[in-house]
Tab-separated table of N, CA and C and ligand atoms in Angstrom:
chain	number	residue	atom	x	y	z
A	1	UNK	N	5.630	-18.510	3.639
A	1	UNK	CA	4.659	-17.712	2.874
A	1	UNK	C	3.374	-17.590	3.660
A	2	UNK	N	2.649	-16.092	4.256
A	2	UNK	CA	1.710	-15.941	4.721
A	2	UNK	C	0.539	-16.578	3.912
A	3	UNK	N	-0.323	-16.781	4.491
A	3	UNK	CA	-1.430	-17.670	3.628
A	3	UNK	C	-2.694	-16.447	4.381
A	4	UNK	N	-3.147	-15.197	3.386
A	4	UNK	CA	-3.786	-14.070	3.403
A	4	UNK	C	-5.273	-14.567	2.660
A	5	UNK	N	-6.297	-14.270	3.565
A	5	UNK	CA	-7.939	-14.606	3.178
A	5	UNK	C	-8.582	-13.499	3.198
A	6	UNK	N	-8.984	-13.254	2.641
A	6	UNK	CA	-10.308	-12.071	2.571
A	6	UNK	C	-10.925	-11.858	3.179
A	7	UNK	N	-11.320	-10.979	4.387
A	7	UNK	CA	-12.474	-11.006	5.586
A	7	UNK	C	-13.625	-11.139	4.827
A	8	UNK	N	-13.962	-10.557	4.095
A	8	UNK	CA	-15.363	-10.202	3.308
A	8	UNK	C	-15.961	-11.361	2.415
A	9	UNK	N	-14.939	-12.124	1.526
A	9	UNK	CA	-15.455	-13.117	0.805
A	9	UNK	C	-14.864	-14.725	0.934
A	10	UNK	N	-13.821	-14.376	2.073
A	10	UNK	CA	-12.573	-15.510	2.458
A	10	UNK	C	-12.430	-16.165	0.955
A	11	UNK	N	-11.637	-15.063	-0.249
A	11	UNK	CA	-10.928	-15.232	-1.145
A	11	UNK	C	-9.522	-15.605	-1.006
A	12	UNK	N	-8.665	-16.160	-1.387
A	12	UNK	CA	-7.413	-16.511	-1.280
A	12	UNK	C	-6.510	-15.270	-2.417
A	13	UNK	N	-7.466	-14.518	-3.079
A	13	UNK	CA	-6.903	-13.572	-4.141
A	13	UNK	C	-6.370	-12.483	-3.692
A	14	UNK	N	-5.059	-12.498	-2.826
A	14	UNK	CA	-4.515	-11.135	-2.639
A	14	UNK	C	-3.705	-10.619	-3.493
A	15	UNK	N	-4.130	-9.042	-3.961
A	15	UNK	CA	-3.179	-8.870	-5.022
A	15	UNK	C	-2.488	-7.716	-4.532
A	16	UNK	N	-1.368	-7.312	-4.574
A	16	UNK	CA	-0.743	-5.819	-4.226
A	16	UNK	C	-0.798	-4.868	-5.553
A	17	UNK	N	-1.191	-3.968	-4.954
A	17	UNK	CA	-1.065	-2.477	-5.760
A	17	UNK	C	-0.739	-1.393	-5.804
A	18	UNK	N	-0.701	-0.659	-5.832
A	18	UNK	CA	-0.010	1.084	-5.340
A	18	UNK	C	-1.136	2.285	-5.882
A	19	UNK	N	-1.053	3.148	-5.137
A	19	UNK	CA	-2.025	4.064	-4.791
A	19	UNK	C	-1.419	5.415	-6.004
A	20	UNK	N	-2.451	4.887	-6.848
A	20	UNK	CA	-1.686	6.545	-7.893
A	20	UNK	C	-2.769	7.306	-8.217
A	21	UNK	N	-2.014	8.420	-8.585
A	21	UNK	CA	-3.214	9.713	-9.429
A	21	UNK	C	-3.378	9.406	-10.951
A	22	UNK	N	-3.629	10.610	-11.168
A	22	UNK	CA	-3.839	10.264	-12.788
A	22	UNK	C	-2.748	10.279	-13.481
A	23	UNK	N	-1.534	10.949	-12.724
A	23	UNK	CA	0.113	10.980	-13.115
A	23	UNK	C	0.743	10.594	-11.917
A	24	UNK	N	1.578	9.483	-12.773
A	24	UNK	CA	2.523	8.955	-11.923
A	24	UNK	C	1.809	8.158	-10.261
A	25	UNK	N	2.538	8.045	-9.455
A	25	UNK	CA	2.429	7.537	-7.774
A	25	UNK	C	1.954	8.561	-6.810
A	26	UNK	N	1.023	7.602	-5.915
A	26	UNK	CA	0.768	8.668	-4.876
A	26	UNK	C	2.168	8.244	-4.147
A	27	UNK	N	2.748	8.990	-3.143
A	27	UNK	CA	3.885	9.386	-2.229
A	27	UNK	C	3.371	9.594	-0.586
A	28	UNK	N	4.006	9.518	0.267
A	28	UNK	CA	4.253	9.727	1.583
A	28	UNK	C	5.473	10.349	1.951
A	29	UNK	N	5.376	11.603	2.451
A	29	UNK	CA	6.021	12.525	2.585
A	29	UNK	C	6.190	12.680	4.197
A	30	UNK	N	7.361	13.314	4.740
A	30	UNK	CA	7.184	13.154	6.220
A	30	UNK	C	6.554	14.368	6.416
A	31	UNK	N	5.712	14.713	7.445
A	31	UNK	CA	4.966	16.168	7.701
A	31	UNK	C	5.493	17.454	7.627
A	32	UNK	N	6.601	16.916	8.693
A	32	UNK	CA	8.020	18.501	8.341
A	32	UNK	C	8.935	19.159	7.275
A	33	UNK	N	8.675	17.771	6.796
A	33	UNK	CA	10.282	18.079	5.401
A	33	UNK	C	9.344	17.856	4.253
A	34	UNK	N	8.622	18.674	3.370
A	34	UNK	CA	8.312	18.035	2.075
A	34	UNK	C	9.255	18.015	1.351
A	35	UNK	N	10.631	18.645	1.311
A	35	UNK	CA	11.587	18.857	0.247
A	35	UNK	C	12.216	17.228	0.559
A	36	UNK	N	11.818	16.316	1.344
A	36	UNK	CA	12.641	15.146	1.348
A	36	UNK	C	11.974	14.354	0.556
A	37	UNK	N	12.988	12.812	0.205
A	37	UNK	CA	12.864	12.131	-0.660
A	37	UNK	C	11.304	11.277	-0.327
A	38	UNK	N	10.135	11.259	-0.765
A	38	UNK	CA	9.314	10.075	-0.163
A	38	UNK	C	9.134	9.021	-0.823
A	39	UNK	N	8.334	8.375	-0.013
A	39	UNK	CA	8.317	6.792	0.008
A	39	UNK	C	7.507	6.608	-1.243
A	40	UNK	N	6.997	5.006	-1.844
A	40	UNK	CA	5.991	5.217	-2.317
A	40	UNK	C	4.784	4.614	-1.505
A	41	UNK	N	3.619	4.809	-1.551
A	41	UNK	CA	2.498	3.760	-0.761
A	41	UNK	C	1.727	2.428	-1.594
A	42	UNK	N	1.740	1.936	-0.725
A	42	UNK	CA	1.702	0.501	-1.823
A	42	UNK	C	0.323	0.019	-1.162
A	43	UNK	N	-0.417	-0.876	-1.643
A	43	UNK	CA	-1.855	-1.550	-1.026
A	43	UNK	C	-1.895	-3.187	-1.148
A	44	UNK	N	-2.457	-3.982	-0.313
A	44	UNK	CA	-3.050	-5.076	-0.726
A	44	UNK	C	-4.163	-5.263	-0.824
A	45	UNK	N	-4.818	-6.020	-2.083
A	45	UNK	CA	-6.311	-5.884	-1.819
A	45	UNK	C	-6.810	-7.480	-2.598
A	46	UNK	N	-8.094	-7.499	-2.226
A	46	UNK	CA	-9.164	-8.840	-2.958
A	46	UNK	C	-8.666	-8.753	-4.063
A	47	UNK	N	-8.533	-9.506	-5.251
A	47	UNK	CA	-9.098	-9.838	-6.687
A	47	UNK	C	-10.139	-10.191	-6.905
A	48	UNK	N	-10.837	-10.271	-5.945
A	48	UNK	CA	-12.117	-11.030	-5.965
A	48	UNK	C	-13.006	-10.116	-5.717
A	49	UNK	N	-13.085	-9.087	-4.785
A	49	UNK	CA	-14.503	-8.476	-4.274
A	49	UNK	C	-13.869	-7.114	-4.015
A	50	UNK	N	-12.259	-7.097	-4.252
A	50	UNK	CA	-12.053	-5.651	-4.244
A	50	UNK	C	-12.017	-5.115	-2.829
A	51	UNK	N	-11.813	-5.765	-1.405
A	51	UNK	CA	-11.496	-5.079	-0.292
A	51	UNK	C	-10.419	-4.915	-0.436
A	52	UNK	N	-9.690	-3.893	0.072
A	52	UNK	CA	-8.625	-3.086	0.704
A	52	UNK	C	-7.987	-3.474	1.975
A	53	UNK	N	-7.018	-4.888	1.898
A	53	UNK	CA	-6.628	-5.201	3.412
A	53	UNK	C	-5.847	-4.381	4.115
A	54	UNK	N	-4.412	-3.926	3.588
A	54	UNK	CA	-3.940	-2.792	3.644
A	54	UNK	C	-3.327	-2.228	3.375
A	55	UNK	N	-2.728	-0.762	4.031
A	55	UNK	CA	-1.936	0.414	3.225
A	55	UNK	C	-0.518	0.336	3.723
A	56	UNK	N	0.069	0.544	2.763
A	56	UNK	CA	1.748	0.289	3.694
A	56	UNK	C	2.620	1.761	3.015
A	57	UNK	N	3.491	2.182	4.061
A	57	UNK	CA	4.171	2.692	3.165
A	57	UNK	C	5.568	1.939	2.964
A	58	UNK	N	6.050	1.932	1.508
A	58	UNK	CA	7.230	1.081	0.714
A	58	UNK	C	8.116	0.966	1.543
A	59	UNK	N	8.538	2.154	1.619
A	59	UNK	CA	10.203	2.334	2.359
A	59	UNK	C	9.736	3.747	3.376
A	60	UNK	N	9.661	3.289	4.825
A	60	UNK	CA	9.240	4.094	6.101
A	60	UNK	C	10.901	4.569	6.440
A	61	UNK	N	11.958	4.170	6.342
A	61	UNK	CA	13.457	4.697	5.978
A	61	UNK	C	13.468	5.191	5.620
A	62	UNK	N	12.402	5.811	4.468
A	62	UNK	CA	13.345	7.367	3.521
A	62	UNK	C	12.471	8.065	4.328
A	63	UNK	N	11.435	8.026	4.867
A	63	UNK	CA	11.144	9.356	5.444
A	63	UNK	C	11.417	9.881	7.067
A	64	UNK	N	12.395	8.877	7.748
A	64	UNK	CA	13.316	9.500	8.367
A	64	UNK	C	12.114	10.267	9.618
B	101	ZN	ZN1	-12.661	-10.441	-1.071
């Protein structure tokens, strides 16, 4: 188990989240194909002070 600190407040509170609109998930789409299946994008961030460590996308396989 990674043991993840906070640059900003060296919190031990990493929480994961995902990046949505006001409906539903934001998505990652490959540039060429929007008709393909995309990923979703997911985040880790503080519980504590709210930095943004980082952005991942879910599954980099579906968008091929
Ligand atoms: Zn923090």
């Amino acid at each position: 188990m990674k043991n993840t600190i906070c640059p900003k407040c060296n919190s031990e509170e990493i929480k994961k989240g995902v990046m949505a609109a006001s409906v539903g998930q934001v998505h990652m789409y490959p540039e060429k194909n929007l008709s393909q299946k995309p990923s979703p994008i997911s985040a880790e961030y503080c519980g504590n002070c709210g930095y943004i460590m980082s952005l991942y996308v879910e599954t980099p396989k579906n968008l091929g």
